[in-house]
Amino acid sequence: MITKETIDRIFETVRIEDVVGDFVQLKKRGVNYLGLCPFHNEKTPSFNVNPVRNIYKCFGCGKGGNAVNFIMELEHYTYPEALKFLAKKYSIEIEESVPDPKEIELRDERESLYILNSFASKTFAENLFDNEEGKAIGLSYFHERGFSDETIRKFELGYSLADWSAFSEHAIKNGYKSEFIIKTGLGYPRQKDGEVITGNEKLIDRFRGRVMFPIHNLSGRIIAFGGRILKKDDKAAKYVNSPESDIYFKSKSLYGIFFAKKAIVQKDN
């Protein structure tokens, strides 16, 4: 649990106009700021930010609150996740007390999915640059399409090996639980005669022999993946995407938005 002293420091430091301004084009109107609400579609600005009271309020949909509420609503974060997001933005060191087991379980469920996706992204990137299969198939493909190494690394592109269980076995070997591999959609259980075969070693990788495109949320955390197969295989789908999960909602996600959000806000386009 984040200590009260740290929470107080976060609330004392954050400025609502700075936080909202990272996501919404704001225009100063007197002492307040006005913009288009990010929570519902509107053509006339009704989203009001009050820097004096350090709160926001939309007079169209009724949503309002402080900076923590804003991040929770926009990013679907829990309260601790929103606090940590803001602490990172303002370089505030997080101090935590020992939480009770139930709180750890609830918090770690979503956090485990984020951590596993980050591990998967690093693994796929290493496959692309350091593995012979990855270099021959994946890296050569990106280079042929005109991608520079700088662009590849920026967007954290990678390659998933063609072996049936290469990633799942690698993740389990590094301490990641099979239940989270399944929940992120990175792997799924083997089946025989319609029955699931249990056991960590029985997982099959969802992305095999594919170049990988991590999908980031607005704050830059990896929530899902898209994979394109390169070898001709009439039985395999050309493109495969992660299924929805506790951290990935397809209808609310847009590829590349994390890299584009500052320019979108600055250019109001």
PDB file of C-alpha atoms in Angstrom:
ATOM      1  CA  MET A   1       0.000   0.000   0.000  1.00  0.00           C
ATOM      2  CA  ILE A   2       1.277   3.467  -0.902  1.00  0.00           C
ATOM      3  CA  THR A   3       1.955   5.445   2.260  1.00  0.00           C
ATOM      4  CA  LYS A   4      -0.234   8.417   3.186  1.00  0.00           C
ATOM      5  CA  GLU A   5       2.820  10.690   3.082  1.00  0.00           C
ATOM      6  CA  THR A   6       3.492   9.714  -0.544  1.00  0.00           C
ATOM      7  CA  ILE A   7      -0.170  10.149  -1.509  1.00  0.00           C
ATOM      8  CA  ASP A   8      -0.213  13.620   0.096  1.00  0.00           C
ATOM      9  CA  ARG A   9       2.971  14.528  -1.796  1.00  0.00           C
ATOM     10  CA  ILE A  10       1.402  13.443  -5.094  1.00  0.00           C
ATOM     11  CA  PHE A  11      -1.765  15.490  -4.514  1.00  0.00           C
ATOM     12  CA  GLU A  12       0.275  18.519  -3.471  1.00  0.00           C
ATOM     13  CA  THR A  13       2.488  18.313  -6.567  1.00  0.00           C
ATOM     14  CA  VAL A  14       0.206  17.423  -9.483  1.00  0.00           C
ATOM     15  CA  ARG A  15      -1.361  20.173 -11.532  1.00  0.00           C
ATOM     16  CA  ILE A  16      -4.651  19.223 -13.166  1.00  0.00           C
ATOM     17  CA  GLU A  17      -3.967  21.387 -16.231  1.00  0.00           C
ATOM     18  CA  ASP A  18      -0.638  19.598 -16.828  1.00  0.00           C
ATOM     19  CA  VAL A  19      -2.137  16.126 -16.473  1.00  0.00           C
ATOM     20  CA  VAL A  20      -5.200  16.789 -18.627  1.00  0.00           C
ATOM     21  CA  GLY A  21      -3.083  18.793 -21.081  1.00  0.00           C
ATOM     22  CA  ASP A  22      -1.159  15.630 -21.978  1.00  0.00           C
ATOM     23  CA  PHE A  23      -4.375  14.190 -23.420  1.00  0.00           C
ATOM     24  CA  VAL A  24      -6.648  17.119 -24.287  1.00  0.00           C
ATOM     25  CA  GLN A  25      -6.098  20.322 -26.262  1.00  0.00           C
ATOM     26  CA  LEU A  26      -6.870  23.026 -23.702  1.00  0.00           C
ATOM     27  CA  LYS A  27      -7.513  26.718 -24.323  1.00  0.00           C
ATOM     28  CA  LYS A  28      -7.389  29.276 -21.540  1.00  0.00           C
ATOM     29  CA  ARG A  29     -10.699  30.970 -20.742  1.00  0.00           C
ATOM     30  CA  GLY A  30     -10.247  33.448 -17.921  1.00  0.00           C
ATOM     31  CA  VAL A  31      -8.792  31.568 -14.947  1.00  0.00           C
ATOM     32  CA  ASN A  32      -9.951  28.177 -16.316  1.00  0.00           C
ATOM     33  CA  TYR A  33      -9.171  25.990 -19.331  1.00  0.00           C
ATOM     34  CA  LEU A  34     -11.656  24.599 -21.824  1.00  0.00           C
ATOM     35  CA  GLY A  35     -11.456  21.630 -24.196  1.00  0.00           C
ATOM     36  CA  LEU A  36     -13.326  18.774 -25.847  1.00  0.00           C
ATOM     37  CA  CYS A  37     -14.250  16.047 -23.395  1.00  0.00           C
ATOM     38  CA  PRO A  38     -12.207  12.848 -23.809  1.00  0.00           C
ATOM     39  CA  PHE A  39     -15.013  10.758 -22.292  1.00  0.00           C
ATOM     40  CA  HIS A  40     -17.771  11.408 -24.824  1.00  0.00           C
ATOM     41  CA  ASN A  41     -18.092  12.707 -28.371  1.00  0.00           C
ATOM     42  CA  GLU A  42     -18.772  16.409 -28.613  1.00  0.00           C
ATOM     43  CA  LYS A  43     -18.196  19.211 -31.112  1.00  0.00           C
ATOM     44  CA  THR A  44     -18.616  22.127 -28.716  1.00  0.00           C
ATOM     45  CA  PRO A  45     -16.147  22.195 -25.790  1.00  0.00           C
ATOM     46  CA  SER A  46     -17.809  21.578 -22.433  1.00  0.00           C
ATOM     47  CA  PHE A  47     -14.827  20.119 -20.579  1.00  0.00           C
ATOM     48  CA  ASN A  48     -13.673  22.599 -17.935  1.00  0.00           C
ATOM     49  CA  VAL A  49     -10.374  22.488 -16.030  1.00  0.00           C
ATOM     50  CA  ASN A  50     -10.036  24.627 -12.920  1.00  0.00           C
ATOM     51  CA  PRO A  51      -6.345  25.082 -11.923  1.00  0.00           C
ATOM     52  CA  VAL A  52      -7.258  26.955  -8.737  1.00  0.00           C
ATOM     53  CA  ARG A  53      -9.328  24.094  -7.310  1.00  0.00           C
ATOM     54  CA  ASN A  54      -7.171  21.521  -9.178  1.00  0.00           C
ATOM     55  CA  ILE A  55     -10.219  19.722 -10.606  1.00  0.00           C
ATOM     56  CA  TYR A  56     -11.943  19.052 -13.945  1.00  0.00           C
ATOM     57  CA  LYS A  57     -15.630  18.959 -14.827  1.00  0.00           C
ATOM     58  CA  CYS A  58     -17.470  18.105 -18.026  1.00  0.00           C
ATOM     59  CA  PHE A  59     -20.802  19.881 -18.269  1.00  0.00           C
ATOM     60  CA  GLY A  60     -21.801  17.594 -21.126  1.00  0.00           C
ATOM     61  CA  CYS A  61     -21.481  14.108 -19.607  1.00  0.00           C
ATOM     62  CA  GLY A  62     -21.124  15.102 -15.965  1.00  0.00           C
ATOM     63  CA  LYS A  63     -17.771  13.454 -15.273  1.00  0.00           C
ATOM     64  CA  GLY A  64     -15.460  15.332 -12.940  1.00  0.00           C
ATOM     65  CA  GLY A  65     -12.856  15.063 -10.208  1.00  0.00           C
ATOM     66  CA  ASN A  66      -9.150  15.479  -9.585  1.00  0.00           C
ATOM     67  CA  ALA A  67      -6.070  14.348 -11.513  1.00  0.00           C
ATOM     68  CA  VAL A  68      -6.180  10.844 -10.019  1.00  0.00           C
ATOM     69  CA  ASN A  69      -9.847  10.420 -10.999  1.00  0.00           C
ATOM     70  CA  PHE A  70      -9.019  11.631 -14.505  1.00  0.00           C
ATOM     71  CA  ILE A  71      -6.273   9.031 -15.035  1.00  0.00           C
ATOM     72  CA  MET A  72      -8.423   6.269 -13.512  1.00  0.00           C
ATOM     73  CA  GLU A  73     -11.322   7.118 -15.826  1.00  0.00           C
ATOM     74  CA  LEU A  74      -9.256   7.608 -18.955  1.00  0.00           C
ATOM     75  CA  GLU A  75      -6.819   4.704 -18.578  1.00  0.00           C
ATOM     76  CA  HIS A  76      -9.091   2.316 -16.635  1.00  0.00           C
ATOM     77  CA  TYR A  77      -6.483   2.272 -13.871  1.00  0.00           C
ATOM     78  CA  THR A  78      -7.020   1.308 -10.266  1.00  0.00           C
ATOM     79  CA  TYR A  79      -6.418   3.963  -7.623  1.00  0.00           C
ATOM     80  CA  PRO A  80      -2.856   2.758  -6.829  1.00  0.00           C
ATOM     81  CA  GLU A  81      -2.026   2.491 -10.556  1.00  0.00           C
ATOM     82  CA  ALA A  82      -3.170   6.078 -11.147  1.00  0.00           C
ATOM     83  CA  LEU A  83      -1.110   7.302  -8.196  1.00  0.00           C
ATOM     84  CA  LYS A  84       1.978   5.534  -9.539  1.00  0.00           C
ATOM     85  CA  PHE A  85       1.390   6.986 -13.007  1.00  0.00           C
ATOM     86  CA  LEU A  86       1.304  10.522 -11.588  1.00  0.00           C
ATOM     87  CA  ALA A  87       4.260   9.867  -9.292  1.00  0.00           C
ATOM     88  CA  LYS A  88       6.314   8.810 -12.302  1.00  0.00           C
ATOM     89  CA  LYS A  89       5.251  11.910 -14.265  1.00  0.00           C
ATOM     90  CA  TYR A  90       6.441  14.200 -11.459  1.00  0.00           C
ATOM     91  CA  SER A  91       9.461  12.068 -10.418  1.00  0.00           C
ATOM     92  CA  ILE A  92       8.036  11.369  -6.979  1.00  0.00           C
ATOM     93  CA  GLU A  93       9.516   8.346  -5.231  1.00  0.00           C
ATOM     94  CA  ILE A  94       6.872   5.838  -4.170  1.00  0.00           C
ATOM     95  CA  GLU A  95       6.993   4.654  -0.554  1.00  0.00           C
ATOM     96  CA  GLU A  96       4.831   1.648   0.259  1.00  0.00           C
ATOM     97  CA  SER A  97       3.796  -0.068   3.474  1.00  0.00           C
ATOM     98  CA  VAL A  98       3.168  -3.812   3.615  1.00  0.00           C
ATOM     99  CA  PRO A  99      -0.362  -4.496   2.253  1.00  0.00           C
ATOM    100  CA  ASP A 100      -2.623  -7.317   3.373  1.00  0.00           C
ATOM    101  CA  PRO A 101      -2.662 -10.504   1.217  1.00  0.00           C
ATOM    102  CA  LYS A 102      -6.080  -9.754  -0.328  1.00  0.00           C
ATOM    103  CA  GLU A 103      -4.945  -6.318  -1.478  1.00  0.00           C
ATOM    104  CA  ILE A 104      -1.800  -7.829  -2.996  1.00  0.00           C
ATOM    105  CA  GLU A 105      -3.901 -10.381  -4.883  1.00  0.00           C
ATOM    106  CA  LEU A 106      -6.281  -7.774  -6.333  1.00  0.00           C
ATOM    107  CA  ARG A 107      -3.487  -5.366  -7.259  1.00  0.00           C
ATOM    108  CA  ASP A 108      -1.138  -7.962  -8.671  1.00  0.00           C
ATOM    109  CA  GLU A 109      -3.698  -9.503 -11.040  1.00  0.00           C
ATOM    110  CA  ARG A 110      -3.631  -6.596 -13.502  1.00  0.00           C
ATOM    111  CA  GLU A 111      -0.035  -5.660 -12.766  1.00  0.00           C
ATOM    112  CA  SER A 112       1.065  -9.213 -13.584  1.00  0.00           C
ATOM    113  CA  LEU A 113      -0.465  -8.895 -17.053  1.00  0.00           C
ATOM    114  CA  TYR A 114       1.426  -5.647 -17.699  1.00  0.00           C
ATOM    115  CA  ILE A 115       4.693  -7.145 -16.451  1.00  0.00           C
ATOM    116  CA  LEU A 116       4.300 -10.287 -18.544  1.00  0.00           C
ATOM    117  CA  ASN A 117       3.542  -8.244 -21.676  1.00  0.00           C
ATOM    118  CA  SER A 118       6.663  -6.174 -21.051  1.00  0.00           C
ATOM    119  CA  PHE A 119       8.713  -9.357 -20.672  1.00  0.00           C
ATOM    120  CA  ALA A 120       7.192 -10.728 -23.895  1.00  0.00           C
ATOM    121  CA  SER A 121       8.026  -7.544 -25.783  1.00  0.00           C
ATOM    122  CA  LYS A 122      11.654  -7.676 -24.658  1.00  0.00           C
ATOM    123  CA  THR A 123      11.821 -11.368 -25.617  1.00  0.00           C
ATOM    124  CA  PHE A 124      10.423 -10.701 -29.092  1.00  0.00           C
ATOM    125  CA  ALA A 125      12.858  -7.798 -29.582  1.00  0.00           C
ATOM    126  CA  GLU A 126      15.786 -10.021 -28.576  1.00  0.00           C
ATOM    127  CA  ASN A 127      14.568 -12.673 -31.022  1.00  0.00           C
ATOM    128  CA  LEU A 128      14.532 -10.078 -33.788  1.00  0.00           C
ATOM    129  CA  PHE A 129      18.049  -8.758 -33.268  1.00  0.00           C
ATOM    130  CA  ASP A 130      19.912 -11.646 -31.641  1.00  0.00           C
ATOM    131  CA  ASN A 131      18.325 -14.875 -32.900  1.00  0.00           C
ATOM    132  CA  GLU A 132      19.290 -16.299 -36.316  1.00  0.00           C
ATOM    133  CA  GLU A 133      15.677 -17.156 -37.189  1.00  0.00           C
ATOM    134  CA  GLY A 134      14.514 -13.733 -36.084  1.00  0.00           C
ATOM    135  CA  LYS A 135      17.188 -11.901 -38.051  1.00  0.00           C
ATOM    136  CA  ALA A 136      16.711 -13.976 -41.195  1.00  0.00           C
ATOM    137  CA  ILE A 137      12.919 -13.747 -41.264  1.00  0.00           C
ATOM    138  CA  GLY A 138      11.750 -10.853 -39.103  1.00  0.00           C
ATOM    139  CA  LEU A 139      14.516  -8.255 -39.251  1.00  0.00           C
ATOM    140  CA  SER A 140      15.057  -8.739 -42.984  1.00  0.00           C
ATOM    141  CA  TYR A 141      11.320  -8.217 -43.531  1.00  0.00           C
ATOM    142  CA  PHE A 142      11.292  -4.911 -41.629  1.00  0.00           C
ATOM    143  CA  HIS A 143      14.395  -3.712 -43.479  1.00  0.00           C
ATOM    144  CA  GLU A 144      12.840  -4.635 -46.819  1.00  0.00           C
ATOM    145  CA  ARG A 145       9.793  -2.562 -45.873  1.00  0.00           C
ATOM    146  CA  GLY A 146      12.051   0.434 -45.190  1.00  0.00           C
ATOM    147  CA  PHE A 147      12.007   0.350 -41.379  1.00  0.00           C
ATOM    148  CA  SER A 148      15.188   1.673 -39.777  1.00  0.00           C
ATOM    149  CA  ASP A 149      16.569   0.037 -36.641  1.00  0.00           C
ATOM    150  CA  GLU A 150      15.723   3.260 -34.797  1.00  0.00           C
ATOM    151  CA  THR A 151      12.048   2.962 -35.760  1.00  0.00           C
ATOM    152  CA  ILE A 152      11.998  -0.761 -34.954  1.00  0.00           C
ATOM    153  CA  ARG A 153      13.376  -0.122 -31.474  1.00  0.00           C
ATOM    154  CA  LYS A 154      11.146   2.898 -30.854  1.00  0.00           C
ATOM    155  CA  PHE A 155       7.954   0.951 -31.519  1.00  0.00           C
ATOM    156  CA  GLU A 156       9.423  -2.135 -29.788  1.00  0.00           C
ATOM    157  CA  LEU A 157       8.810  -4.372 -32.792  1.00  0.00           C
ATOM    158  CA  GLY A 158       9.919  -7.978 -32.534  1.00  0.00           C
ATOM    159  CA  TYR A 159       9.652 -11.549 -33.714  1.00  0.00           C
ATOM    160  CA  SER A 160       8.055 -14.632 -32.150  1.00  0.00           C
ATOM    161  CA  LEU A 161       9.867 -17.878 -32.908  1.00  0.00           C
ATOM    162  CA  ALA A 162       8.107 -20.525 -35.012  1.00  0.00           C
ATOM    163  CA  ASP A 163       8.406 -23.250 -32.373  1.00  0.00           C
ATOM    164  CA  TRP A 164       5.046 -24.240 -30.874  1.00  0.00           C
ATOM    165  CA  SER A 165       5.893 -23.312 -27.285  1.00  0.00           C
ATOM    166  CA  ALA A 166       9.105 -21.262 -27.448  1.00  0.00           C
ATOM    167  CA  PHE A 167       7.756 -18.204 -25.652  1.00  0.00           C
ATOM    168  CA  SER A 168       5.566 -20.001 -23.114  1.00  0.00           C
ATOM    169  CA  GLU A 169       8.390 -22.280 -22.046  1.00  0.00           C
ATOM    170  CA  HIS A 170      10.790 -19.322 -21.840  1.00  0.00           C
ATOM    171  CA  ALA A 171       8.313 -17.312 -19.725  1.00  0.00           C
ATOM    172  CA  ILE A 172       7.580 -20.195 -17.352  1.00  0.00           C
ATOM    173  CA  LYS A 173      11.308 -20.864 -17.002  1.00  0.00           C
ATOM    174  CA  ASN A 174      11.698 -17.231 -15.935  1.00  0.00           C
ATOM    175  CA  GLY A 175       9.050 -17.527 -13.234  1.00  0.00           C
ATOM    176  CA  TYR A 176       5.874 -16.364 -15.008  1.00  0.00           C
ATOM    177  CA  LYS A 177       2.684 -18.281 -14.245  1.00  0.00           C
ATOM    178  CA  SER A 178       0.824 -20.135 -16.979  1.00  0.00           C
ATOM    179  CA  GLU A 179      -2.475 -18.550 -15.862  1.00  0.00           C
ATOM    180  CA  PHE A 180      -1.190 -15.090 -16.822  1.00  0.00           C
ATOM    181  CA  ILE A 181       0.208 -16.355 -20.129  1.00  0.00           C
ATOM    182  CA  ILE A 182      -3.316 -17.543 -20.885  1.00  0.00           C
ATOM    183  CA  LYS A 183      -5.015 -14.365 -19.604  1.00  0.00           C
ATOM    184  CA  THR A 184      -2.835 -12.102 -21.770  1.00  0.00           C
ATOM    185  CA  GLY A 185      -3.530 -14.355 -24.759  1.00  0.00           C
ATOM    186  CA  LEU A 186       0.164 -15.007 -25.352  1.00  0.00           C
ATOM    187  CA  GLY A 187      -0.499 -18.719 -25.021  1.00  0.00           C
ATOM    188  CA  TYR A 188      -3.357 -21.185 -24.599  1.00  0.00           C
ATOM    189  CA  PRO A 189      -3.710 -24.734 -23.237  1.00  0.00           C
ATOM    190  CA  ARG A 190      -3.349 -27.785 -25.428  1.00  0.00           C
ATOM    191  CA  GLN A 191      -6.492 -29.835 -25.953  1.00  0.00           C
ATOM    192  CA  LYS A 192      -7.093 -33.496 -26.646  1.00  0.00           C
ATOM    193  CA  ASP A 193     -10.517 -34.815 -27.633  1.00  0.00           C
ATOM    194  CA  GLY A 194     -12.000 -31.474 -26.580  1.00  0.00           C
ATOM    195  CA  GLU A 195     -10.487 -31.637 -23.101  1.00  0.00           C
ATOM    196  CA  VAL A 196      -7.876 -29.168 -21.836  1.00  0.00           C
ATOM    197  CA  ILE A 197      -4.571 -30.772 -20.877  1.00  0.00           C
ATOM    198  CA  THR A 198      -3.418 -29.116 -17.670  1.00  0.00           C
ATOM    199  CA  GLY A 199       0.166 -28.302 -16.739  1.00  0.00           C
ATOM    200  CA  ASN A 200       2.537 -25.408 -17.388  1.00  0.00           C
ATOM    201  CA  GLU A 201       4.449 -27.318 -20.037  1.00  0.00           C
ATOM    202  CA  LYS A 202       1.312 -27.900 -22.138  1.00  0.00           C
ATOM    203  CA  LEU A 203       0.806 -24.316 -23.387  1.00  0.00           C
ATOM    204  CA  ILE A 204       0.873 -23.400 -27.071  1.00  0.00           C
ATOM    205  CA  ASP A 205       2.075 -19.961 -28.209  1.00  0.00           C
ATOM    206  CA  ARG A 206      -0.573 -17.854 -29.942  1.00  0.00           C
ATOM    207  CA  PHE A 207       2.028 -16.000 -32.034  1.00  0.00           C
ATOM    208  CA  ARG A 208       4.373 -18.372 -33.866  1.00  0.00           C
ATOM    209  CA  GLY A 209       6.705 -17.368 -36.682  1.00  0.00           C
ATOM    210  CA  ARG A 210       5.334 -13.818 -36.738  1.00  0.00           C
ATOM    211  CA  VAL A 211       6.702 -10.293 -36.641  1.00  0.00           C
ATOM    212  CA  MET A 212       5.284  -8.648 -33.534  1.00  0.00           C
ATOM    213  CA  PHE A 213       3.702  -5.238 -33.008  1.00  0.00           C
ATOM    214  CA  PRO A 214       3.133  -4.325 -29.316  1.00  0.00           C
ATOM    215  CA  ILE A 215       0.018  -2.259 -28.636  1.00  0.00           C
ATOM    216  CA  HIS A 216       0.541   0.466 -26.018  1.00  0.00           C
ATOM    217  CA  ASN A 217      -2.024   2.320 -23.946  1.00  0.00           C
ATOM    218  CA  LEU A 218      -1.962   6.091 -23.563  1.00  0.00           C
ATOM    219  CA  SER A 219       0.656   5.925 -20.828  1.00  0.00           C
ATOM    220  CA  GLY A 220       2.954   3.660 -22.841  1.00  0.00           C
ATOM    221  CA  ARG A 221       2.369   0.322 -21.127  1.00  0.00           C
ATOM    222  CA  ILE A 222       1.975  -2.705 -23.406  1.00  0.00           C
ATOM    223  CA  ILE A 223      -1.559  -4.081 -23.260  1.00  0.00           C
ATOM    224  CA  ALA A 224      -1.635  -6.451 -26.260  1.00  0.00           C
ATOM    225  CA  PHE A 225       0.104  -7.573 -29.450  1.00  0.00           C
ATOM    226  CA  GLY A 226      -0.548  -7.906 -33.146  1.00  0.00           C
ATOM    227  CA  GLY A 227       1.374 -10.498 -35.151  1.00  0.00           C
ATOM    228  CA  ARG A 228       1.874 -10.950 -38.915  1.00  0.00           C
ATOM    229  CA  ILE A 229       2.948 -14.293 -40.340  1.00  0.00           C
ATOM    230  CA  LEU A 230       5.618 -14.144 -43.055  1.00  0.00           C
ATOM    231  CA  LYS A 231       5.824 -17.721 -44.306  1.00  0.00           C
ATOM    232  CA  LYS A 232       3.105 -18.837 -46.700  1.00  0.00           C
ATOM    233  CA  ASP A 233       0.652 -20.991 -44.777  1.00  0.00           C
ATOM    234  CA  ASP A 234      -2.888 -21.378 -46.097  1.00  0.00           C
ATOM    235  CA  LYS A 235      -4.030 -22.831 -42.764  1.00  0.00           C
ATOM    236  CA  ALA A 236      -2.793 -19.899 -40.654  1.00  0.00           C
ATOM    237  CA  ALA A 237      -4.342 -16.442 -40.416  1.00  0.00           C
ATOM    238  CA  LYS A 238      -2.153 -13.722 -41.912  1.00  0.00           C
ATOM    239  CA  TYR A 239      -2.759 -11.468 -38.903  1.00  0.00           C
ATOM    240  CA  VAL A 240      -3.411 -12.512 -35.298  1.00  0.00           C
ATOM    241  CA  ASN A 241      -4.234 -10.163 -32.423  1.00  0.00           C
ATOM    242  CA  SER A 242      -4.360 -10.625 -28.673  1.00  0.00           C
ATOM    243  CA  PRO A 243      -7.819 -11.401 -27.271  1.00  0.00           C
ATOM    244  CA  GLU A 244      -9.382  -8.880 -24.912  1.00  0.00           C
ATOM    245  CA  SER A 245      -8.246  -9.066 -21.296  1.00  0.00           C
ATOM    246  CA  ASP A 246      -8.459  -7.163 -18.029  1.00  0.00           C
ATOM    247  CA  ILE A 247      -6.054  -4.566 -19.482  1.00  0.00           C
ATOM    248  CA  TYR A 248      -6.918  -4.674 -23.206  1.00  0.00           C
ATOM    249  CA  PHE A 249     -10.204  -3.412 -24.621  1.00  0.00           C
ATOM    250  CA  LYS A 250     -10.047  -3.473 -28.414  1.00  0.00           C
ATOM    251  CA  SER A 251     -12.752  -0.856 -29.012  1.00  0.00           C
ATOM    252  CA  LYS A 252     -10.956   1.584 -26.695  1.00  0.00           C
ATOM    253  CA  SER A 253      -7.427   1.036 -28.040  1.00  0.00           C
ATOM    254  CA  LEU A 254      -5.655   2.642 -31.000  1.00  0.00           C
ATOM    255  CA  TYR A 255      -2.287   1.444 -32.241  1.00  0.00           C
ATOM    256  CA  GLY A 256       0.419   4.109 -31.937  1.00  0.00           C
ATOM    257  CA  ILE A 257      -1.635   6.541 -29.841  1.00  0.00           C
ATOM    258  CA  PHE A 258       1.053   6.704 -27.135  1.00  0.00           C
ATOM    259  CA  PHE A 259       3.640   7.930 -29.657  1.00  0.00           C
ATOM    260  CA  ALA A 260       1.228  10.362 -31.297  1.00  0.00           C
ATOM    261  CA  LYS A 261      -0.642  11.845 -28.332  1.00  0.00           C
ATOM    262  CA  LYS A 262       1.641  14.847 -27.730  1.00  0.00           C
ATOM    263  CA  ALA A 263       1.537  15.892 -31.371  1.00  0.00           C
ATOM    264  CA  ILE A 264      -2.243  15.342 -31.462  1.00  0.00           C
ATOM    265  CA  VAL A 265      -2.708  17.650 -28.478  1.00  0.00           C
ATOM    266  CA  GLN A 266      -0.202  20.255 -29.694  1.00  0.00           C
ATOM    267  CA  LYS A 267      -1.693  20.422 -33.205  1.00  0.00           C
ATOM    268  CA  ASP A 268      -5.287  19.887 -32.068  1.00  0.00           C
ATOM    269  CA  ASN A 269      -5.694  17.466 -34.972  1.00  0.00           C
TER     270      ASN A 269
END
